[in-house]
C-alpha positions as YAML, in Angstrom:
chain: A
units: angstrom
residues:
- id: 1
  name: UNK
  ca: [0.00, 0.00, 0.00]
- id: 2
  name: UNK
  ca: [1.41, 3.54, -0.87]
- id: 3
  name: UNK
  ca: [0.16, 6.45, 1.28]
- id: 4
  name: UNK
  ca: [-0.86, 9.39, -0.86]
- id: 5
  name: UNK
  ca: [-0.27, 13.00, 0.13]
- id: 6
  name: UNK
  ca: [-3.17, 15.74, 0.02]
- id: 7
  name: UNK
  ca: [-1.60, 17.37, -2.81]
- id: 8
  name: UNK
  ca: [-0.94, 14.67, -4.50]
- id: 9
  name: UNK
  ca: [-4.72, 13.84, -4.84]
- id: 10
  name: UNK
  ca: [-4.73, 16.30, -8.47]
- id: 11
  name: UNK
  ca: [-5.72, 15.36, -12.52]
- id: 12
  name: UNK
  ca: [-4.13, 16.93, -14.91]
- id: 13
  name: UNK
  ca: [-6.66, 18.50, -17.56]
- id: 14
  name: UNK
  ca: [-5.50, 20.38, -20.87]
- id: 15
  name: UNK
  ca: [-7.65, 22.91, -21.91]
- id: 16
  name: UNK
  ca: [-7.68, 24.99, -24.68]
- id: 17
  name: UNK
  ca: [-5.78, 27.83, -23.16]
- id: 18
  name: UNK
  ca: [-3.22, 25.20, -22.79]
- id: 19
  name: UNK
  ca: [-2.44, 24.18, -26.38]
- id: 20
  name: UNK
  ca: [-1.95, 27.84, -27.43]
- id: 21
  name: UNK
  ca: [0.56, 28.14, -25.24]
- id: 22
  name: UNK
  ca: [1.94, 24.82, -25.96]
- id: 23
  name: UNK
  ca: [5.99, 26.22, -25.51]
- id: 24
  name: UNK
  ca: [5.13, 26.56, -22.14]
- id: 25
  name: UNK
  ca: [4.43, 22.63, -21.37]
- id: 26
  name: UNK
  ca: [1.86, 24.29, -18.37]
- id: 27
  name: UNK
  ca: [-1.10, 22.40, -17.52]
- id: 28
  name: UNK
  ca: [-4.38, 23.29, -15.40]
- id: 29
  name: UNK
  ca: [-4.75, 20.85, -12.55]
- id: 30
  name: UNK
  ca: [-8.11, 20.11, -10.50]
- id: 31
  name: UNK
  ca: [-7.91, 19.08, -6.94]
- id: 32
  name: UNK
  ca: [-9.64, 15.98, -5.81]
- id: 33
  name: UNK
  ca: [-10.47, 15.68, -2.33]
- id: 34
  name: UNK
  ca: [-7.99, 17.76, -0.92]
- id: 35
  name: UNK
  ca: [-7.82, 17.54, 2.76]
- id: 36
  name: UNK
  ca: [-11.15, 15.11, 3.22]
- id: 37
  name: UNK
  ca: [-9.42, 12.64, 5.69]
- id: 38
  name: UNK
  ca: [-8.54, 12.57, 8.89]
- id: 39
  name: UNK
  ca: [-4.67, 14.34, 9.14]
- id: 40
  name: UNK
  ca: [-3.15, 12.10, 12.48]
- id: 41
  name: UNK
  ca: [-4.66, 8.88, 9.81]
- id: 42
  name: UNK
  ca: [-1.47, 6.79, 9.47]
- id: 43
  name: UNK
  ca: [-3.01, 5.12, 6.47]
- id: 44
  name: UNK
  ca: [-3.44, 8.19, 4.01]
- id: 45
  name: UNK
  ca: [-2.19, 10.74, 6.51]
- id: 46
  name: UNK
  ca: [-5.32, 12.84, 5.71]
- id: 47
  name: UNK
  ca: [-5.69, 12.38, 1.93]
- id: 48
  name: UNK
  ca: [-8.96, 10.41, 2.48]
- id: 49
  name: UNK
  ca: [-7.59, 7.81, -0.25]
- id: 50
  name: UNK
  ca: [-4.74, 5.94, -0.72]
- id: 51
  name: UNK
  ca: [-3.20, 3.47, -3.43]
- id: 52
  name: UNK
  ca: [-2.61, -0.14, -3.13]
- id: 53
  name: UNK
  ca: [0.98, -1.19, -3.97]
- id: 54
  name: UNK
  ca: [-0.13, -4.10, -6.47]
- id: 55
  name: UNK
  ca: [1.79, -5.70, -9.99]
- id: 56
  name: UNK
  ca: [0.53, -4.12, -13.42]
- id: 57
  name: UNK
  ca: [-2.39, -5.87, -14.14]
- id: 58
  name: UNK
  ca: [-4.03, -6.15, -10.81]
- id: 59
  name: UNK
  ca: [-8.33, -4.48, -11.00]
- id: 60
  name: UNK
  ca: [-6.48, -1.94, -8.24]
- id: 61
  name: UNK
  ca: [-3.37, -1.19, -9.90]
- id: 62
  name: UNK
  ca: [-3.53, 3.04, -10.22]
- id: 63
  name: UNK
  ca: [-6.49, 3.14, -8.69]
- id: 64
  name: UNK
  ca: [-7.87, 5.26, -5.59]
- id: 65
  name: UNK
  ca: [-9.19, 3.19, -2.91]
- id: 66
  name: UNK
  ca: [-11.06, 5.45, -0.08]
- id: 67
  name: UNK
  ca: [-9.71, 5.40, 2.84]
- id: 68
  name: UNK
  ca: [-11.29, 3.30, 6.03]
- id: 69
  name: UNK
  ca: [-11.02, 7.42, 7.67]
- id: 70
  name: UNK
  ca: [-13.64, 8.33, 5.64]
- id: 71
  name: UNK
  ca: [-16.69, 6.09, 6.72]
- id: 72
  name: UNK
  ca: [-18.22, 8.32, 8.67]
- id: 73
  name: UNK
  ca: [-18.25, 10.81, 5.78]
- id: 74
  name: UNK
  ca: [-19.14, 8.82, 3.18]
- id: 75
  name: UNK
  ca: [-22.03, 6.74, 5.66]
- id: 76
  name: UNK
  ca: [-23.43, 10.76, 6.05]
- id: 77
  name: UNK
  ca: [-23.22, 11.65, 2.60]
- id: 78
  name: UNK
  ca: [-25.17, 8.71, 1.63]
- id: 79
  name: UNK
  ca: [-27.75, 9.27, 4.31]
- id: 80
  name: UNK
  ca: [-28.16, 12.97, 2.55]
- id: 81
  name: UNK
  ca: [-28.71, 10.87, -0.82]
- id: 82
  name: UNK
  ca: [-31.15, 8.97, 0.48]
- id: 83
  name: UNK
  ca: [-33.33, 11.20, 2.36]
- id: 84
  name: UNK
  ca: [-33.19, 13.72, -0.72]
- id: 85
  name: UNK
  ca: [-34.61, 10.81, -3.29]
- id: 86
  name: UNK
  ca: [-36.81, 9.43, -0.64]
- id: 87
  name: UNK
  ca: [-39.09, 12.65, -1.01]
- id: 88
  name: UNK
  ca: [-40.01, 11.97, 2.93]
- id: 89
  name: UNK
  ca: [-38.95, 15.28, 4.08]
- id: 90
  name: UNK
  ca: [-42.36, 16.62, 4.84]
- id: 91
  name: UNK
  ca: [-43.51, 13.49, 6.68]
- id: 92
  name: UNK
  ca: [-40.61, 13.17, 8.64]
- id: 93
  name: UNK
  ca: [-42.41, 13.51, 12.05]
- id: 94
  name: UNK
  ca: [-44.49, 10.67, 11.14]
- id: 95
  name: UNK
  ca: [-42.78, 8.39, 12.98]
- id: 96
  name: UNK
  ca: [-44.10, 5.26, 14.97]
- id: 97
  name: UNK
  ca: [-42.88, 7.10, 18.21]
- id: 98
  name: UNK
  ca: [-45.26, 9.35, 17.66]
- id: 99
  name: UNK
  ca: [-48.40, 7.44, 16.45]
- id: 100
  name: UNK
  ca: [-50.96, 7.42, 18.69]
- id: 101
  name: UNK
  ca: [-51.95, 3.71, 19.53]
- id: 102
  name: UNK
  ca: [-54.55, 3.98, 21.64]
- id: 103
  name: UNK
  ca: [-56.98, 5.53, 19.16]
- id: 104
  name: UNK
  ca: [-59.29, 3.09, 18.46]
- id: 105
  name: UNK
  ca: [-58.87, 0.31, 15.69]
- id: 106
  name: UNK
  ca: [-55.38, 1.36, 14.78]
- id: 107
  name: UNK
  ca: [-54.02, -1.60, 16.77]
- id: 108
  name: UNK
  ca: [-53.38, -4.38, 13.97]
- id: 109
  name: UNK
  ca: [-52.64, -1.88, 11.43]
- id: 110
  name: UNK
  ca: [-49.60, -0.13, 13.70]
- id: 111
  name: UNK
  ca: [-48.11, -3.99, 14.44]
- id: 112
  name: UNK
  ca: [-48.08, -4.93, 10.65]
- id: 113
  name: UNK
  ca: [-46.80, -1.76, 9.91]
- id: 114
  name: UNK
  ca: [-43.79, -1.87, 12.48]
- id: 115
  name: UNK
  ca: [-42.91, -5.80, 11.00]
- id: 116
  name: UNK
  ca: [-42.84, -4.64, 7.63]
- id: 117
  name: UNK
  ca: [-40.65, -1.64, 8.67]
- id: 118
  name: UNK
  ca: [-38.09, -4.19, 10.37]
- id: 119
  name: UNK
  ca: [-38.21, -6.79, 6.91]
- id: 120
  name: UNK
  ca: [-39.98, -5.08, 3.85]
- id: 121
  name: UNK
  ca: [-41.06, -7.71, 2.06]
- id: 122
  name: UNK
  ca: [-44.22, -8.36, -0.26]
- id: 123
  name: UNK
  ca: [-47.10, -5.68, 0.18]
- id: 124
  name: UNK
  ca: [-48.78, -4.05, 2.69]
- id: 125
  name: UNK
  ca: [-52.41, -2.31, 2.07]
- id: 126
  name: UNK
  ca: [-54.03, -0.03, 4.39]
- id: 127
  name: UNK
  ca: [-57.59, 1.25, 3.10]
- id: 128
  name: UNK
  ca: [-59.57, 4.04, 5.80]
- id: 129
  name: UNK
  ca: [-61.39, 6.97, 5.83]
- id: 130
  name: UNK
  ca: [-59.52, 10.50, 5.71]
- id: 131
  name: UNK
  ca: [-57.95, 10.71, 9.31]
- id: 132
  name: UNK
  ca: [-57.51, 7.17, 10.55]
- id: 133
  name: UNK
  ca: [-53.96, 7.28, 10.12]
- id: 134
  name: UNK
  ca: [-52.95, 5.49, 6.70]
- id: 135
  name: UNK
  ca: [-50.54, 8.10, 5.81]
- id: 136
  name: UNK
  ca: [-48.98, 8.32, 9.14]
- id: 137
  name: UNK
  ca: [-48.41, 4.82, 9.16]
- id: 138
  name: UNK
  ca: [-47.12, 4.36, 5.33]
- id: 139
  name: UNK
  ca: [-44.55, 7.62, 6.43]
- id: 140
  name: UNK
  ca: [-43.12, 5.72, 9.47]
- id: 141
  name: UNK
  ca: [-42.33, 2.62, 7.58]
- id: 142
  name: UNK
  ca: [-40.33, 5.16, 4.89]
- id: 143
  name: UNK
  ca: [-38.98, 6.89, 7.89]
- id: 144
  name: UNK
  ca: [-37.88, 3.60, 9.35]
- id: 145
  name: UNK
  ca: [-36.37, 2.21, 6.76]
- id: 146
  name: UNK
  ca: [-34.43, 5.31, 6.32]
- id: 147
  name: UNK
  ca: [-32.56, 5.02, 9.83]
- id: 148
  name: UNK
  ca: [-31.46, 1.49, 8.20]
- id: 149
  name: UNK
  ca: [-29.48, 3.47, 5.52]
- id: 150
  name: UNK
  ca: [-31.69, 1.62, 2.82]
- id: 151
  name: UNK
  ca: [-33.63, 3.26, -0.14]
- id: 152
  name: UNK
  ca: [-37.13, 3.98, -0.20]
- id: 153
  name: UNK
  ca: [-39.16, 6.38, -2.34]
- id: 154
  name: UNK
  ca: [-42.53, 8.06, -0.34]
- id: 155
  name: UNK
  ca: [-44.77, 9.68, -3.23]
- id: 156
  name: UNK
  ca: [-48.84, 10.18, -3.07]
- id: 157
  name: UNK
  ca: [-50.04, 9.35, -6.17]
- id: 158
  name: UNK
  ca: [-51.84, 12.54, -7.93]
- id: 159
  name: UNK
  ca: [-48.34, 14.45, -6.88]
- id: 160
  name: UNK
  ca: [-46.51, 11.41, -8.80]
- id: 161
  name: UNK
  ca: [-49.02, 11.71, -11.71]
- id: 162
  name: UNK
  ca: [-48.52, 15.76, -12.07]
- id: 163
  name: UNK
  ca: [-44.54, 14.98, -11.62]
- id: 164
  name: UNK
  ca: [-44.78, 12.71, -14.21]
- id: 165
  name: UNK
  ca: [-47.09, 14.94, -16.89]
- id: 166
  name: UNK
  ca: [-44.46, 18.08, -16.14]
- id: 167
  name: UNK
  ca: [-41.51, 15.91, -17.42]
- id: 168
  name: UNK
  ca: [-42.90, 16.45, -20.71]
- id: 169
  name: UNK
  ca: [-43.05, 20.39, -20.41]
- id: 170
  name: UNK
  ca: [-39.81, 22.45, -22.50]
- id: 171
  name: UNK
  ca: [-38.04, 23.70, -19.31]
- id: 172
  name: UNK
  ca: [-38.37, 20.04, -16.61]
- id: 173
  name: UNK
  ca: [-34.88, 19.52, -16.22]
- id: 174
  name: UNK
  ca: [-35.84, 15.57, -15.36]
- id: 175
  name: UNK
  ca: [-36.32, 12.87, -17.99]
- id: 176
  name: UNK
  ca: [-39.65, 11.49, -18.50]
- id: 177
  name: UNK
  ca: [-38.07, 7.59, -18.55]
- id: 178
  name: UNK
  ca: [-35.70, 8.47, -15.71]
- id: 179
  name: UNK
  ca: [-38.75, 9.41, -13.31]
- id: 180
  name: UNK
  ca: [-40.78, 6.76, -14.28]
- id: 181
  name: UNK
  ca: [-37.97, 4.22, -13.99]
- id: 182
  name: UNK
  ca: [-37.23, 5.87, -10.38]
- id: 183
  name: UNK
  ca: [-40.28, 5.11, -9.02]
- id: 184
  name: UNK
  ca: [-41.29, 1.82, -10.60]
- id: 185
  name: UNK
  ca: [-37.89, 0.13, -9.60]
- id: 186
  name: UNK
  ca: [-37.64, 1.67, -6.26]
- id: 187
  name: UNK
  ca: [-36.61, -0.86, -3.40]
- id: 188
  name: UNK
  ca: [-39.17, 0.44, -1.55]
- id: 189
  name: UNK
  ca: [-42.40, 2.70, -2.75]
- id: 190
  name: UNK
  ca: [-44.66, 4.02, -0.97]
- id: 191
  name: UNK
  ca: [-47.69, 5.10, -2.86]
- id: 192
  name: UNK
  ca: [-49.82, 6.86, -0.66]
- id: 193
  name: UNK
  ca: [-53.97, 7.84, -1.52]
- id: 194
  name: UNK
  ca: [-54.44, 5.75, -4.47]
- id: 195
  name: UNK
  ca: [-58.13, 6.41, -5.95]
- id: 196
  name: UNK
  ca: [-57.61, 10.37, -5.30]
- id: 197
  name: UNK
  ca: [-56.03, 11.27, -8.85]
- id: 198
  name: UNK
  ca: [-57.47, 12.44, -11.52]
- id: 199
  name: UNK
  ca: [-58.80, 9.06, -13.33]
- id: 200
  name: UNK
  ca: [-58.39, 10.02, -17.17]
- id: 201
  name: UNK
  ca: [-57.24, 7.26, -19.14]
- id: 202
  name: UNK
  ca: [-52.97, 8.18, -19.40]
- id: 203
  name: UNK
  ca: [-53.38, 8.48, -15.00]
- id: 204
  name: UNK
  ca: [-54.65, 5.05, -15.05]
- id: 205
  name: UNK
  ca: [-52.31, 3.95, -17.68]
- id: 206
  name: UNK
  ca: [-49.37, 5.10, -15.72]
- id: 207
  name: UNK
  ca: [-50.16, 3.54, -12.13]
- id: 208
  name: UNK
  ca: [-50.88, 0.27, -13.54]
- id: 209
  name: UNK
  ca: [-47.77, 0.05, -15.38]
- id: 210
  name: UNK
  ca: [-45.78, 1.09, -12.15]
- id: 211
  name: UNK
  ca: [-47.93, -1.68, -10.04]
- id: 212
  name: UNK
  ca: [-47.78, -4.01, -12.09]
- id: 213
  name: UNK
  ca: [-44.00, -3.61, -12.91]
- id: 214
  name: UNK
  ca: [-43.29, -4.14, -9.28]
- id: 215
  name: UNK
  ca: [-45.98, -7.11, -9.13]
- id: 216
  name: UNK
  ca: [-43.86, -8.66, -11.82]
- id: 217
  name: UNK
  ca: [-40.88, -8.63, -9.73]
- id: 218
  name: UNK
  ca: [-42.49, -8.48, -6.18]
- id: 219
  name: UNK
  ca: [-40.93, -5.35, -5.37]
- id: 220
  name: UNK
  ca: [-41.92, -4.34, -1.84]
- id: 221
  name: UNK
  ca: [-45.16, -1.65, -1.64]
- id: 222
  name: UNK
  ca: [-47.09, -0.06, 0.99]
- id: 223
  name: UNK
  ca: [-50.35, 1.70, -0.66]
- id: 224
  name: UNK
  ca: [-52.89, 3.33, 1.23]
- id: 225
  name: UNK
  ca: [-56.43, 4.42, 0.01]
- id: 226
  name: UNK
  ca: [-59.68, 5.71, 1.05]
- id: 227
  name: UNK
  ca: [-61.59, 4.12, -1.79]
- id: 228
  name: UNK
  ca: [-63.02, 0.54, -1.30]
- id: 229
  name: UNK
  ca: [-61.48, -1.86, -2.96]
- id: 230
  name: UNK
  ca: [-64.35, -2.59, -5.58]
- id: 231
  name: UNK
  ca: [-63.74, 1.54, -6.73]
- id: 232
  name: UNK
  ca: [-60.15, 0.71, -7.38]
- id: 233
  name: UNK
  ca: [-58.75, -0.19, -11.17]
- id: 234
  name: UNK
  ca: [-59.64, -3.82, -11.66]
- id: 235
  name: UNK
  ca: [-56.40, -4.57, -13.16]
- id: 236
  name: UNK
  ca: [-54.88, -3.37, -10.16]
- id: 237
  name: UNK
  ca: [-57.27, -4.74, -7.59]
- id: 238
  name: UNK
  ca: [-56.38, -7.78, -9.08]
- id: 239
  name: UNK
  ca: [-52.74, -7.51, -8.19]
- id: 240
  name: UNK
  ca: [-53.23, -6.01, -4.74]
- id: 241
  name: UNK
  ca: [-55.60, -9.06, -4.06]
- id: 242
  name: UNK
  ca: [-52.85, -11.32, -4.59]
- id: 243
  name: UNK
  ca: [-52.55, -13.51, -1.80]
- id: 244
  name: UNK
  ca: [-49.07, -14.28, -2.69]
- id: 245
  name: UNK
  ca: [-47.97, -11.10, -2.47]
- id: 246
  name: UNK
  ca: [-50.38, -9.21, 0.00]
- id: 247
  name: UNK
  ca: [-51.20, -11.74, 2.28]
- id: 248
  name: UNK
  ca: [-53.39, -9.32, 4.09]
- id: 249
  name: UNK
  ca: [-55.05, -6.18, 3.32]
- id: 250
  name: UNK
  ca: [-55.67, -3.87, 6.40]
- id: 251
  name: UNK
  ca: [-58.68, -1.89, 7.03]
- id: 252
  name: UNK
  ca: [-57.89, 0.73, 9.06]
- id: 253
  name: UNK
  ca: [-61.76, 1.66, 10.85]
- id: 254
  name: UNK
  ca: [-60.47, 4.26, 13.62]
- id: 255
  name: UNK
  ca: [-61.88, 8.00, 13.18]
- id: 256
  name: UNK
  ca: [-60.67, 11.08, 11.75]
- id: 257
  name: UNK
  ca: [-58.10, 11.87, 14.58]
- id: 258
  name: UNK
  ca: [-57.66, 15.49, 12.93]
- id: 259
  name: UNK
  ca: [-61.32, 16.44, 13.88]
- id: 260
  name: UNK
  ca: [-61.11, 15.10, 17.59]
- id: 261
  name: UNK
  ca: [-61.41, 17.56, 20.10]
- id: 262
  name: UNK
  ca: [-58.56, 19.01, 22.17]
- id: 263
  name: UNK
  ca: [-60.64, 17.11, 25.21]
- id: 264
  name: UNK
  ca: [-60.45, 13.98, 23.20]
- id: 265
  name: UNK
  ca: [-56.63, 14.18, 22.14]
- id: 266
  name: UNK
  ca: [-55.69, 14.61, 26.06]
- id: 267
  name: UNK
  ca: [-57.97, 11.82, 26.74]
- id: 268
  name: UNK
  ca: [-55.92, 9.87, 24.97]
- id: 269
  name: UNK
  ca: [-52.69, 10.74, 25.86]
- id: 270
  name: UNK
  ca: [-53.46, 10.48, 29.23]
- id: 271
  name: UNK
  ca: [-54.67, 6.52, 28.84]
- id: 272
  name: UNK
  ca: [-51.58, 6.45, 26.66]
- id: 273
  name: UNK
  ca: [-49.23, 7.02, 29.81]
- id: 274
  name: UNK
  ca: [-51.76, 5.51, 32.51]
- id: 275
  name: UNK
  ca: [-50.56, 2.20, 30.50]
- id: 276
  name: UNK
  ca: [-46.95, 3.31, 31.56]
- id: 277
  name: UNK
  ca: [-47.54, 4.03, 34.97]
- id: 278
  name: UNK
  ca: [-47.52, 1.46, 38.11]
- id: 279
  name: UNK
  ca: [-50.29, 1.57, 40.46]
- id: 280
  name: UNK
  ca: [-48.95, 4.17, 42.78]
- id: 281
  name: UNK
  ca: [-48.79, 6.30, 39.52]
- id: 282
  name: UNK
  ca: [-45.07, 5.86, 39.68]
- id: 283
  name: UNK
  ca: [-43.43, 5.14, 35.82]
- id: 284
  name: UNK
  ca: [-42.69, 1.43, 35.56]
- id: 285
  name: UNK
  ca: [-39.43, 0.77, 34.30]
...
């Protein structure tokens, strides 16, 4: 292995200033890295790379290897990647820590929700009225999934549908086929209040091509809805009702906890940490 220093970390690039003044043999040179490991590092004594000391011929002969310094870097960065594609950011308070289980009815649907989180596999369906909790749920799996460094993609479905139609506009500066591609091969997608978009015939088009893409290839889902199932595309009711795949479909029946009074929300909350306390009151540990 042969230790690289900062400076050394630097690709030569011609340009066309270069060539004119050819007599001069000068050459523009772009930093890489500079700096981006740990100085007191005895391995690439703060490079952040260094170069393994192998014959000609070897995969690593000439090549950068990053440096065991720069984990913790590189783990953050891709955190930052995957929060920014998992388009969670506004649900990121929907968490399971702070879903309210003692709202009636939400019982099964939190504990299936909580083992797919820990294993996504298959599909997981949670139909409900507006309220019960179907997005909160669906967000907390993405959110959960997230703090395992693993890639999910959170969309609800009528934004997906108007992402999709702008990709055709003159000024989208994404690629129809390389949005469409993102979500249907996602490793995990969460499609959240299918039945709500605008049902012309290129909407309906489009979501059964991305369901049944990842039915083909069993790519794990969470959907939520507030239609019945019977309102839902046939050709995708037929998928979701897959035993196979979605060995259960959830029916969420709690209320709309958005329209509960502040009384009712308390009431709650306080049952919520009667359940932790002991009998003197006193927390039980």
């Amino acid at each position: 292995m042969r230790r690289i220093a900062p400076g050394d970390l630097s690709i030569s690039k011609s340009t066309p200033a270069d060539s004119s003044a050819g007599s001069t043999g000068a050459a523009a040179t772009t930093p890489i890295s500079e700096g981006a490991g740990d100085p007191n590092c005895p391995t690439c004594c703060g490079a952040g790379f260094y170069v393994r000391d192998v014959h000609y011929g070897h995969p690593d002969f000439g090549q950068l290897i990053p440096c065991h310094c720069k984990d913790d870097e590189m783990q953050r960065l891709r955190s930052q990647k995957l929060l920014k594609i998992s388009n969670i950011e506004p649900f990121r308070d929907k968490t399971f820590e702070s879903f309210d289980r003692n709202i009636p009815g939400v019982v099964r649907a939190f504990s299936r929700a909580v083992e797919f989180a820990r294993n996504p596999r298959g599909w997981l369906i949670f139909y409900g009225n507006y309220g019960c909790g179907k997005t909160h749920l669906a967000a907390a799996i993405a959110n959960e999934v997230l703090k395992m460094n693993s890639e999910v993609l959170f969309t609800v479905v009528p934004d997906l549908l108007d992402h999709l139609r702008s990709t055709f506009g003159p000024n989208s500066e994404v690629d129809y086929d390389e949005r469409f591609d993102q979500v249907r091969r996602a490793k995990l997608l969460v499609l959240d209040d299918l039945g709500t978009e605008n049902a012309t015939p290129w909407a309906r088009e489009k979501l059964y091509q991305i369901i049944n893409h990842r039915y083909n290839y069993a790519l794990p889902t969470v959907i939520t809805s507030n239609r019945e199932p019977k309102e839902i595309d046939p050709r995708i009711r037929s998928r979701m009702e897959d035993v196979s795949l979605c060995p259960e479909q959830i029916m969420i029946e709690a209320a709309d906890y958005r329209r509960l009074t502040v009384e009712q929300r308390s009431g709650t909350r306080k049952r919520k940490a009667e359940g932790r306390a002991g009998p003197t009151g006193s927390r039980n540990w």
